[in-house]
């Protein structure tokens, strides 16, 4: 038996974090596209890790539970890395809410039920959640505390209330942050910790889709006009995740960490504020 790490979203960020934290563990690599999971598993296994690819759909509680059941076969679940999601250029308003908002909430809830004492998790949110206008205490509490199966019934999450797919994505990522705060209280009953990371533009296949999508010029200008003057890398996100998931981060839970090269700062107080 080994300690088990659950990873959702077989992409560059998930792999970078798993490589930092997954040595000596059984890693269940879940993705809706099993070929993506197999590809990441092959790369990691050839580097000495122990990875099993698994087909899972973040939008489905049944699928999430199947992945958890698979993980439990190999040992106690001690770590979660959630990098699954869809972007504004990849999906409809409804799908973004179903995957990024509802699916993440369900995953945090269900893993929280089985995480071992002292376990830890990170979920990948986005800078987009920081750029949207504040919703107010009432709506924030609804995002944080509404039972998962009722989340998509909230009035302000109805598609006709949402301007476009970017707005849906911003709402989903704001919900991720609030959900992490609420779940950290529950996870804390087991001395387990959960945090979120909100990356800016990180060079991944998903980001390249965005660069080539209808908002490509906006994103390219965003990182060019940020203090860092460049996009980030998956390993830079993993730097933060390593702190959060290691004993050095033992006093950090229920928090969100913005890592965007200063793009959000420039959006509010610099050259991007008029874009």
XYZ file of N, CA and C in Angstrom:
825
model
N 0.838 -1.191 0.000
C 0.000 0.000 0.000
C 0.875 1.245 0.000
N 0.429 2.261 -0.706
C 1.132 3.537 -0.754
C 0.159 4.655 -0.401
N 0.705 5.785 -0.010
C -0.118 6.990 0.035
C -0.529 7.316 -1.394
N -1.742 7.846 -1.554
C -2.296 8.071 -2.890
C -2.527 9.561 -3.127
N -2.129 10.001 -4.305
C -2.395 11.354 -4.778
C -3.419 11.276 -5.905
N -4.476 12.061 -5.793
C -5.449 12.187 -6.873
C -5.128 13.450 -7.663
N -5.035 13.304 -8.972
C -4.793 14.446 -9.855
C -5.904 14.490 -10.884
N -6.526 15.632 -11.058
C -7.528 15.788 -12.109
C -7.046 16.838 -13.098
N -7.263 16.544 -14.375
C -6.809 17.446 -15.420
C -5.377 17.128 -15.799
N -5.209 16.271 -16.799
C -3.877 15.807 -17.193
C -3.229 16.833 -18.112
N -2.772 17.921 -17.513
C -2.145 18.993 -18.270
C -0.798 19.356 -17.692
N -0.210 20.418 -18.229
C 1.145 20.791 -17.847
C 1.240 21.253 -16.387
N 0.260 21.998 -15.917
C 0.310 22.470 -14.529
C 0.151 21.303 -13.567
N -0.822 20.437 -13.815
C -1.023 19.272 -12.959
C 0.229 18.413 -12.911
N 0.834 18.176 -14.075
C 2.026 17.335 -14.113
C 3.178 17.985 -13.362
N 3.362 19.288 -13.525
C 4.466 19.975 -12.848
C 4.338 19.851 -11.337
N 3.116 19.999 -10.824
C 2.917 19.880 -9.373
C 3.090 18.437 -8.930
N 2.538 17.498 -9.703
C 2.637 16.079 -9.341
C 4.086 15.617 -9.316
N 4.899 16.142 -10.207
C 6.313 15.766 -10.217
C 7.038 16.296 -8.982
N 6.600 17.441 -8.479
C 7.220 17.982 -7.265
C 6.837 17.178 -6.024
N 5.560 16.747 -5.964
C 5.022 16.225 -4.715
C 4.704 14.736 -4.739
N 4.773 14.088 -5.905
C 4.245 12.734 -6.030
C 5.240 11.605 -5.918
N 6.501 11.891 -5.602
C 7.485 10.821 -5.518
C 7.147 9.892 -4.343
N 7.225 8.585 -4.609
C 6.918 7.584 -3.592
C 5.446 7.301 -3.414
N 4.596 8.002 -4.151
C 3.161 7.830 -4.008
C 2.569 7.126 -5.238
N 1.398 6.549 -5.040
C 0.584 6.104 -6.168
C -0.211 7.323 -6.640
N -0.117 7.618 -7.921
C -0.773 8.800 -8.479
C -1.878 8.357 -9.429
N -3.099 8.757 -9.147
C -4.226 8.504 -10.039
C -4.421 9.759 -10.876
N -4.155 9.647 -12.177
C -4.192 10.790 -13.091
C -5.495 10.772 -13.877
N -6.435 11.627 -13.494
C -7.748 11.628 -14.114
C -7.909 12.721 -15.153
N -8.575 12.380 -16.248
C -8.876 13.358 -17.289
C -10.072 12.843 -18.093
N -10.878 13.765 -18.593
C -12.016 13.361 -19.424
C -11.546 12.685 -20.695
N -10.416 13.126 -21.218
C -9.803 12.495 -22.389
C -8.743 11.523 -21.890
N -9.041 10.239 -21.938
C -8.134 9.239 -21.386
C -6.787 9.266 -22.081
N -6.750 9.695 -23.335
C -5.463 9.771 -24.036
C -4.548 10.815 -23.415
N -5.135 11.914 -22.923
C -4.336 12.914 -22.210
C -3.740 12.313 -20.938
N -4.568 11.588 -20.204
C -4.102 10.964 -18.968
C -3.012 9.936 -19.247
N -3.199 9.155 -20.303
C -2.192 8.143 -20.659
C -0.873 8.796 -21.064
N -0.963 9.904 -21.777
C 0.258 10.579 -22.233
C 1.065 11.114 -21.055
N 0.380 11.756 -20.096
C 1.075 12.270 -18.915
C 1.615 11.122 -18.074
N 0.814 10.058 -17.931
C 1.258 8.894 -17.153
C 2.515 8.287 -17.761
N 2.561 8.197 -19.083
C 3.731 7.609 -19.740
C 4.986 8.442 -19.465
N 4.869 9.760 -19.597
C 6.011 10.636 -19.343
C 6.492 10.489 -17.904
N 5.558 10.493 -16.961
C 5.943 10.432 -15.549
C 6.469 9.059 -15.158
N 5.841 8.002 -15.661
C 6.308 6.654 -15.330
C 7.719 6.412 -15.845
N 8.030 6.962 -17.006
C 9.383 6.831 -17.539
C 10.397 7.623 -16.716
N 9.890 8.554 -15.907
C 10.768 9.336 -15.026
C 10.813 8.767 -13.614
N 10.188 7.593 -13.408
C 10.287 6.922 -12.118
C 9.098 7.074 -11.201
N 8.037 7.713 -11.667
C 6.839 7.849 -10.850
C 5.928 6.635 -11.043
N 4.883 6.561 -10.242
C 3.929 5.446 -10.288
C 2.547 6.022 -10.565
N 2.204 6.116 -11.843
C 0.996 6.818 -12.273
C 0.051 5.873 -13.003
N -1.224 5.952 -12.644
C -2.270 5.186 -13.317
C -3.227 6.175 -13.977
N -3.393 6.097 -15.300
C -4.360 6.987 -15.962
C -5.790 6.521 -15.695
N -6.694 7.495 -15.588
C -8.083 7.157 -15.278
C -8.996 8.129 -16.009
N -10.019 7.608 -16.651
C -10.972 8.456 -17.365
C -12.008 8.997 -16.382
N -12.078 10.318 -16.273
C -13.037 10.920 -15.360
C -13.531 12.249 -15.913
N -14.750 12.590 -15.525
C -15.391 13.820 -15.983
C -15.698 14.676 -14.762
N -15.047 15.827 -14.648
C -15.229 16.691 -13.484
C -16.669 17.178 -13.344
N -17.425 17.181 -14.424
C -18.810 17.653 -14.375
C -19.766 16.622 -13.791
N -19.273 15.430 -13.478
C -20.129 14.329 -13.029
C -19.730 13.855 -11.641
N -20.644 13.934 -10.691
C -20.363 13.411 -9.351
C -20.085 11.911 -9.411
N -20.850 11.189 -10.220
C -20.641 9.747 -10.351
C -19.227 9.439 -10.813
N -18.736 10.206 -11.779
C -17.392 9.998 -12.295
C -16.342 10.332 -11.239
N -16.552 11.410 -10.492
C -15.633 11.791 -9.416
C -15.565 10.687 -8.366
N -16.722 10.154 -7.993
C -16.762 9.082 -6.996
C -16.079 7.822 -7.509
N -16.200 7.548 -8.803
C -15.520 6.380 -9.391
C -14.006 6.537 -9.280
N -13.524 7.733 -9.534
C -12.085 7.988 -9.418
C -11.623 7.833 -7.967
N -12.399 8.335 -7.032
C -12.048 8.196 -5.623
C -12.031 6.728 -5.218
N -13.011 5.960 -5.686
C -13.042 4.521 -5.389
C -11.808 3.823 -5.941
N -11.393 4.216 -7.141
C -10.184 3.644 -7.732
C -8.965 3.983 -6.871
N -8.891 5.226 -6.439
C -7.751 5.659 -5.627
C -7.672 4.889 -4.317
N -8.824 4.619 -3.702
C -8.853 3.949 -2.404
C -8.348 2.513 -2.467
N -8.294 1.946 -3.671
C -7.798 0.571 -3.818
C -6.314 0.459 -3.487
N -5.600 1.572 -3.602
C -4.145 1.521 -3.508
C -3.592 2.009 -2.178
N -4.445 2.642 -1.371
C -3.970 3.135 -0.093
C -4.715 4.379 0.341
N -4.263 4.995 1.427
C -4.930 6.197 1.936
C -4.702 7.393 1.017
N -5.750 8.192 0.812
C -5.666 9.379 -0.042
C -5.130 10.533 0.792
N -3.945 11.012 0.417
C -3.282 12.041 1.216
C -3.118 13.364 0.482
N -3.269 13.360 -0.860
C -3.070 14.602 -1.614
C -4.067 14.702 -2.764
N -4.449 15.927 -3.052
C -5.305 16.241 -4.202
C -4.690 17.392 -4.983
N -4.618 17.219 -6.295
C -4.264 18.315 -7.202
C -5.388 18.399 -8.222
N -6.111 19.505 -8.216
C -7.186 19.686 -9.195
C -6.777 20.724 -10.228
N -6.424 20.241 -11.408
C -6.082 21.132 -12.504
C -7.051 21.037 -13.656
N -8.192 20.375 -13.438
C -9.164 20.184 -14.517
C -10.000 21.436 -14.725
N -10.453 21.633 -15.946
C -11.328 22.754 -16.239
C -11.364 23.053 -17.721
N -12.247 23.959 -18.085
C -12.362 24.413 -19.473
C -12.217 25.927 -19.485
N -11.826 26.459 -20.636
C -11.570 27.899 -20.740
C -12.702 28.595 -21.482
N -12.736 29.935 -21.423
C -13.807 30.679 -22.111
C -13.849 30.449 -23.615
N -12.735 30.077 -24.221
C -12.727 29.834 -25.668
C -13.049 28.397 -26.024
N -13.175 27.543 -25.013
C -13.367 26.120 -25.269
C -14.797 25.651 -25.082
N -15.611 26.402 -24.367
C -16.885 25.848 -23.933
C -17.957 26.922 -23.828
N -19.198 26.458 -23.676
C -20.349 27.338 -23.519
C -20.444 27.821 -22.077
N -21.307 28.796 -21.852
C -21.572 29.277 -20.502
C -21.992 28.119 -19.603
N -22.911 27.310 -20.095
C -23.432 26.206 -19.288
C -22.338 25.207 -18.933
N -21.477 24.894 -19.892
C -20.425 23.908 -19.640
C -19.375 24.445 -18.682
N -19.035 25.709 -18.806
C -18.068 26.306 -17.875
C -18.598 26.238 -16.445
N -19.862 26.570 -16.253
C -20.446 26.501 -14.919
C -20.517 25.059 -14.412
N -20.828 24.133 -15.291
C -20.953 22.727 -14.893
C -19.610 22.128 -14.507
N -18.578 22.461 -15.256
C -17.251 21.875 -15.006
C -16.492 22.673 -13.954
N -16.228 23.944 -14.248
C -15.313 24.725 -13.421
C -15.921 25.123 -12.077
N -17.226 25.366 -12.044
C -17.868 25.795 -10.807
C -18.424 24.597 -10.037
N -19.413 23.929 -10.598
C -20.049 22.795 -9.922
C -19.067 21.645 -9.711
N -18.342 21.266 -10.750
C -17.452 20.115 -10.660
C -16.376 20.284 -9.611
N -15.784 21.468 -9.560
C -14.755 21.723 -8.553
C -15.346 21.651 -7.153
N -16.538 22.208 -6.975
C -17.188 22.163 -5.659
C -17.443 20.724 -5.220
N -17.909 19.901 -6.152
C -18.173 18.494 -5.826
C -16.868 17.765 -5.490
N -15.836 18.008 -6.274
C -14.558 17.337 -6.036
C -14.009 17.675 -4.651
N -14.011 18.955 -4.290
C -13.503 19.348 -2.978
C -14.340 18.718 -1.858
N -15.642 18.661 -2.074
C -16.535 18.070 -1.083
C -16.257 16.580 -0.908
N -16.183 15.858 -2.009
C -16.049 14.401 -1.937
C -14.655 13.972 -1.469
N -13.624 14.648 -1.937
C -12.280 14.311 -1.452
C -12.148 14.669 0.021
N -12.807 15.754 0.427
C -12.780 16.126 1.833
C -13.337 15.051 2.753
N -14.218 14.214 2.225
C -14.805 13.133 3.030
C -13.817 11.991 3.252
N -12.836 11.844 2.358
C -11.945 10.684 2.419
C -10.480 11.053 2.643
N -10.155 12.338 2.634
C -8.762 12.741 2.801
C -8.255 12.275 4.168
N -7.031 11.792 4.190
C -6.442 11.311 5.436
C -6.111 12.481 6.369
N -6.114 12.250 7.661
C -5.657 13.285 8.582
C -4.264 13.771 8.193
N -4.110 15.082 8.150
C -2.842 15.656 7.724
C -2.697 15.786 6.222
N -3.727 15.395 5.473
C -3.675 15.480 4.013
C -3.747 16.918 3.534
N -3.524 17.088 2.216
C -3.455 18.441 1.673
C -3.904 18.439 0.218
N -4.465 19.557 -0.206
C -4.888 19.677 -1.597
C -4.700 21.081 -2.121
N -4.568 21.181 -3.447
C -4.600 22.468 -4.133
C -5.525 22.351 -5.323
N -6.258 23.407 -5.577
C -7.081 23.471 -6.780
C -6.657 24.697 -7.574
N -6.625 24.546 -8.889
C -6.180 25.632 -9.752
C -7.370 26.491 -10.133
N -7.355 27.729 -9.689
C -8.386 28.698 -10.020
C -7.862 29.570 -11.163
N -8.015 30.877 -11.091
C -7.550 31.753 -12.166
C -7.547 33.201 -11.713
N -6.654 33.974 -12.322
C -6.663 35.421 -12.114
C -8.011 36.040 -12.459
N -8.778 35.392 -13.326
C -10.076 35.942 -13.745
C -11.003 36.180 -12.571
N -10.916 35.336 -11.552
C -11.759 35.515 -10.383
C -11.438 36.775 -9.613
N -10.215 37.284 -9.776
C -9.794 38.493 -9.072
C -10.177 39.756 -9.837
N -10.399 39.648 -11.133
C -10.649 40.845 -11.932
C -12.120 41.208 -12.010
N -12.977 40.268 -11.712
C -14.399 40.566 -11.740
C -14.771 41.466 -10.569
N -15.770 42.315 -10.770
C -16.222 43.193 -9.695
C -16.690 42.370 -8.500
N -16.587 42.954 -7.330
C -16.998 42.260 -6.116
C -18.495 41.948 -6.155
N -18.853 40.775 -5.652
C -20.254 40.352 -5.667
C -20.993 40.752 -4.397
N -20.265 41.025 -3.342
C -20.884 41.344 -2.069
C -20.945 40.134 -1.154
N -21.085 40.403 0.136
C -21.030 39.344 1.149
C -22.110 38.285 0.927
N -23.299 38.698 0.531
C -24.406 37.744 0.399
C -24.131 36.723 -0.705
N -23.749 37.206 -1.886
C -23.486 36.287 -2.996
C -22.235 35.456 -2.739
N -21.226 36.052 -2.118
C -20.029 35.285 -1.784
C -20.384 34.121 -0.863
N -21.233 34.382 0.097
C -21.625 33.316 1.025
C -22.412 32.234 0.312
N -23.253 32.635 -0.631
C -23.985 31.637 -1.409
C -23.028 30.755 -2.203
N -22.022 31.360 -2.808
C -21.044 30.572 -3.561
C -20.284 29.627 -2.644
N -20.008 30.073 -1.443
C -19.219 29.272 -0.510
C -20.013 28.153 0.137
N -21.288 28.412 0.454
C -22.011 27.536 1.374
C -23.200 26.788 0.773
N -23.654 27.174 -0.408
C -24.815 26.496 -0.999
C -24.496 25.022 -1.226
N -25.395 24.106 -0.857
C -25.158 22.691 -1.154
C -24.818 22.498 -2.631
N -23.889 21.605 -2.912
C -23.359 21.488 -4.269
C -24.444 21.249 -5.312
N -25.432 20.426 -4.989
C -26.459 20.109 -5.984
C -27.441 21.253 -6.207
N -27.310 22.317 -5.413
C -28.172 23.481 -5.588
C -27.426 24.675 -6.180
N -26.104 24.547 -6.343
C -25.301 25.680 -6.793
C -25.782 26.243 -8.125
N -26.002 25.377 -9.087
C -26.356 25.849 -10.425
C -27.785 26.374 -10.510
N -28.505 26.293 -9.400
C -29.853 26.861 -9.358
C -29.863 28.308 -8.855
N -28.718 28.801 -8.396
C -28.663 30.175 -7.901
C -29.055 31.150 -9.004
N -29.831 32.145 -8.639
C -30.380 33.073 -9.635
C -29.286 33.751 -10.449
N -28.215 34.217 -9.794
C -27.203 34.968 -10.521
C -26.271 34.083 -11.347
N -26.480 32.753 -11.267
C -25.722 31.835 -12.112
C -26.553 31.305 -13.284
N -27.743 31.840 -13.467
C -28.538 31.423 -14.616
C -27.950 32.033 -15.898
N -27.884 31.246 -16.969
C -27.229 31.717 -18.202
C -27.708 33.075 -18.700
N -28.996 33.372 -18.530
C -29.497 34.650 -19.038
C -28.980 35.832 -18.206
N -28.410 35.548 -17.028
C -27.844 36.593 -16.180
C -26.354 36.817 -16.458
N -25.789 35.996 -17.336
C -24.347 36.002 -17.560
C -24.049 36.550 -18.949
N -23.141 37.518 -19.026
C -22.900 38.247 -20.273
C -22.303 37.373 -21.370
N -21.292 36.579 -21.029
C -20.585 35.792 -22.035
C -19.779 34.712 -21.321
N -19.000 33.940 -22.090
C -18.262 32.836 -21.490
C -17.168 33.323 -20.545
N -16.579 34.493 -20.802
C -15.571 35.020 -19.882
C -16.204 35.350 -18.538
N -17.387 35.955 -18.564
C -18.099 36.261 -17.326
C -18.413 34.979 -16.553
N -18.836 33.938 -17.271
C -19.115 32.649 -16.629
C -17.849 32.092 -15.975
N -16.736 32.219 -16.658
C -15.449 31.729 -16.153
C -15.036 32.503 -14.902
N -15.236 33.817 -14.925
C -14.911 34.641 -13.762
C -15.758 34.234 -12.556
N -17.033 33.995 -12.785
C -17.919 33.560 -11.705
C -17.476 32.207 -11.154
N -17.110 31.307 -12.047
C -16.672 29.981 -11.621
C -15.417 30.073 -10.756
N -14.485 30.901 -11.172
C -13.234 31.017 -10.431
C -13.422 31.767 -9.117
N -14.323 32.730 -9.088
C -14.663 33.365 -7.811
C -15.277 32.324 -6.866
N -16.101 31.475 -7.409
C -16.705 30.409 -6.606
C -15.632 29.458 -6.087
N -14.645 29.127 -6.909
C -13.553 28.253 -6.462
C -12.901 28.818 -5.207
N -12.596 30.110 -5.231
C -11.933 30.741 -4.086
C -12.795 30.647 -2.827
N -14.075 30.962 -2.963
C -14.963 30.951 -1.805
C -15.204 29.527 -1.323
N -15.282 28.604 -2.255
C -15.518 27.201 -1.887
C -14.318 26.635 -1.124
N -13.125 27.013 -1.546
C -11.920 26.576 -0.850
C -11.935 27.084 0.596
N -12.352 28.324 0.793
C -12.418 28.859 2.150
C -13.377 28.034 3.010
N -14.567 27.757 2.472
C -15.560 27.002 3.238
C -15.101 25.564 3.481
N -14.536 24.939 2.465
C -14.098 23.553 2.616
C -12.915 23.433 3.567
N -12.091 24.479 3.655
C -10.942 24.395 4.553
C -11.385 24.211 6.002
N -12.554 24.725 6.331
C -13.084 24.556 7.682
C -13.435 23.084 7.920
N -14.023 22.463 6.907
C -14.407 21.049 7.014
C -13.176 20.157 6.984
N -12.274 20.415 6.037
C -11.036 19.637 5.969
C -10.246 19.765 7.270
N -10.313 20.935 7.879
C -9.558 21.182 9.095
C -9.952 20.287 10.254
N -11.156 19.730 10.203
C -11.578 18.794 11.251
C -10.716 17.537 11.241
N -10.059 17.279 10.107
C -9.121 16.147 9.998
C -7.667 16.627 10.010
N -7.460 17.878 10.360
C -6.134 18.491 10.276
C -5.605 18.468 8.843
N -6.509 18.421 7.892
C -6.136 18.477 6.476
C -6.278 19.910 5.989
N -5.559 20.221 4.889
C -5.538 21.599 4.386
C -5.899 21.616 2.902
N -6.549 22.720 2.486
C -6.895 22.911 1.080
C -6.721 24.390 0.734
N -6.043 24.655 -0.374
C -5.829 26.021 -0.851
C -6.063 26.069 -2.354
N -6.143 27.281 -2.881
C -6.253 27.445 -4.333
C -5.138 28.357 -4.829
N -4.802 28.161 -6.091
C -3.820 28.997 -6.774
C -4.509 29.612 -7.978
N -4.347 30.911 -8.153
C -4.958 31.613 -9.284
C -3.866 32.082 -10.245
N -3.532 31.247 -11.220
C -2.486 31.653 -12.163
C -3.010 32.688 -13.154
N -2.068 33.471 -13.653
C -2.359 34.325 -14.793
C -2.130 33.529 -16.064
N -1.529 34.151 -17.041
C -1.300 33.478 -18.314
C -0.078 32.574 -18.181
N -0.318 31.290 -18.230
C 0.717 30.267 -18.143
C 0.773 29.557 -19.489
N 1.951 29.358 -20.010
C 2.074 28.738 -21.329
C 1.752 27.249 -21.225
N 0.572 26.888 -21.681
C 0.078 25.512 -21.751
C -0.714 25.383 -23.042
N -1.073 24.166 -23.437
C -1.940 24.026 -24.615
C -3.240 24.808 -24.496
N -3.815 24.860 -23.271
C -5.055 25.628 -23.077
C -4.803 27.108 -23.344
N -3.670 27.632 -22.860
C -3.352 29.046 -23.078
C -3.144 29.331 -24.557
N -2.534 28.401 -25.250
C -2.320 28.582 -26.687
C -3.662 28.645 -27.417
N -4.632 27.851 -26.950
C -5.991 27.956 -27.507
C -6.528 29.365 -27.319
N -6.286 29.929 -26.136
C -6.750 31.282 -25.865
C -6.039 32.299 -26.758
N -4.730 32.140 -26.935
C -3.968 33.061 -27.785
C -4.522 33.073 -29.204
N -4.994 31.913 -29.655
C -5.513 31.785 -31.015
C -7.016 32.003 -31.097
N -7.644 32.297 -29.961
C -9.091 32.484 -29.922
C -9.479 33.937 -30.117
N -10.761 34.238 -29.942
C -11.264 35.594 -30.197
C -10.685 36.649 -29.259
N -10.178 36.240 -28.103
C -9.603 37.192 -27.152
C -8.076 37.101 -27.131
N -7.493 36.513 -28.172
C -6.054 36.303 -28.204
C -5.242 37.571 -28.055
N -5.634 38.633 -28.774
C -4.889 39.892 -28.689
C -4.960 40.485 -27.287
N -6.123 40.335 -26.645
C -6.286 40.829 -25.271
C -5.295 40.146 -24.339
N -5.194 38.816 -24.431
C -4.307 38.071 -23.545
C -2.841 38.381 -23.830
N -2.488 38.497 -25.094
C -1.098 38.823 -25.432
C -0.722 40.201 -24.895
N -1.649 41.150 -25.009
C -1.391 42.486 -24.471
C -1.315 42.459 -22.954
N -2.094 41.566 -22.346
C -2.117 41.495 -20.890
C -0.744 41.148 -20.331
N -0.119 40.098 -20.865
C 1.174 39.761 -20.288
C 2.273 40.721 -20.751
N 2.115 41.277 -21.947
C 3.118 42.246 -22.414
C 3.077 43.520 -21.582
N 1.900 43.875 -21.060
C 1.743 45.108 -20.286
C 1.866 44.896 -18.783
N 2.074 43.658 -18.360
C 2.203 43.382 -16.931
C 3.607 43.719 -16.455
N 3.812 43.883 -15.149
C 5.153 44.154 -14.640
C 6.179 43.098 -15.037
N 5.772 41.842 -15.128
C 6.712 40.779 -15.484
C 7.049 40.761 -16.972
N 6.169 41.332 -17.811
C 6.388 41.439 -19.260
C 6.461 40.090 -19.972
N 5.851 39.053 -19.395
C 5.899 37.735 -20.019
C 4.831 36.846 -19.423
N 4.491 35.758 -20.103
C 3.637 34.753 -19.473
C 4.458 33.914 -18.503
N 3.779 33.142 -17.684
C 4.456 32.281 -16.730
C 4.603 30.864 -17.250
N 5.230 30.028 -16.443
C 5.410 28.619 -16.782
C 4.735 27.750 -15.734
N 4.449 26.522 -16.121
C 3.817 25.581 -15.201
C 4.686 25.343 -13.975
N 5.993 25.347 -14.146
C 6.878 25.109 -13.008
C 6.834 26.250 -12.004
N 6.525 27.455 -12.463
C 6.387 28.571 -11.520
C 5.128 28.416 -10.676
N 4.084 27.846 -11.251
C 2.890 27.518 -10.449
C 3.231 26.412 -9.458
N 4.012 25.441 -9.924
C 4.407 24.339 -9.047
C 5.261 24.819 -7.878
N 6.032 25.896 -8.072
C 6.805 26.462 -6.963
C 5.890 26.827 -5.801
N 4.759 27.465 -6.137
C 3.803 27.881 -5.103
C 3.110 26.657 -4.501
N 2.705 25.726 -5.375
C 2.024 24.526 -4.895
C 2.912 23.718 -3.956
N 4.200 23.666 -4.258
C 5.130 22.916 -3.407
C 5.157 23.496 -1.998
N 5.168 24.808 -1.884
C 5.102 25.432 -0.563
C 3.802 25.067 0.140
N 2.677 25.194 -0.573
C 1.371 24.978 0.040
C 1.169 23.535 0.483
N 1.759 22.598 -0.251
C 1.518 21.185 0.018
C 2.579 20.562 0.914
N 3.611 21.303 1.231
C 4.705 20.780 2.035
C 4.536 21.197 3.495
N 5.325 20.612 4.396
C 5.245 21.023 5.805
C 5.537 22.503 6.019
N 6.291 23.131 5.101
C 6.572 24.558 5.241
C 5.306 25.396 5.138
N 4.249 24.825 4.543
C 2.978 25.534 4.413
C 1.944 25.114 5.430
N 2.380 24.537 6.532
C 1.457 23.930 7.489
C 0.451 24.909 8.105
N 0.745 26.207 8.061
C -0.160 27.199 8.651
C -1.020 27.873 7.586
N -0.979 27.347 6.367
C -1.715 27.963 5.255
C -2.864 27.052 4.835
N -4.076 27.513 4.984
C -5.241 26.779 4.498
C -6.389 27.753 4.263
N -7.256 27.414 3.325
C -8.386 28.281 3.007
C -8.007 29.546 2.270
N -6.833 29.540 1.647
C -6.312 30.745 1.006
C -6.211 30.582 -0.503
N -6.156 31.710 -1.182
C -5.951 31.722 -2.630
C -4.706 32.542 -2.930
N -3.881 32.044 -3.846
C -2.618 32.704 -4.170
C -2.606 33.114 -5.636
N -2.562 34.417 -5.850
C -2.540 34.993 -7.195
C -1.107 34.989 -7.702
N -0.868 34.342 -8.857
C 0.467 34.293 -9.444
C 0.323 34.626 -10.929
N 0.440 35.919 -11.236
C 0.098 36.379 -12.589
C 1.078 37.406 -13.150
N 2.270 37.489 -12.564
C 3.248 38.453 -13.055
C 2.830 39.897 -12.897
N 1.853 40.133 -12.034
C 1.377 41.496 -11.802
C 0.301 41.966 -12.759
N -0.256 41.053 -13.570
C -1.263 41.462 -14.551
C -2.499 42.051 -13.882
N -2.944 41.461 -12.784
C -4.129 41.978 -12.099
C -3.843 43.352 -11.505
N -2.644 43.543 -10.979
C -2.265 44.860 -10.463
C -2.305 45.903 -11.571
N -1.807 45.516 -12.753
C -1.819 46.443 -13.880
C -3.240 46.696 -14.372
N -4.097 45.677 -14.250
C -5.499 45.803 -14.664
C -6.206 46.862 -13.819
N -5.922 46.894 -12.524
C -6.583 47.856 -11.638
C -5.865 49.191 -11.545
N -4.521 49.152 -11.605
C -3.766 50.369 -11.272
C -2.707 50.745 -12.305
N -2.658 50.040 -13.420
C -1.647 50.328 -14.420
C -2.226 50.492 -15.805
N -1.441 50.168 -16.793
C -1.812 50.450 -18.182
C -2.966 49.587 -18.687
N -3.272 48.496 -18.000
C -4.364 47.640 -18.451
C -5.725 48.092 -17.954
N -5.765 49.106 -17.079
C -7.034 49.465 -16.443
C -8.065 50.020 -17.427
N -7.638 50.483 -18.565
C -8.594 51.021 -19.529
C -8.939 50.033 -20.623
N -8.371 48.787 -20.537
C -8.604 47.804 -21.598
C -9.927 47.110 -21.408
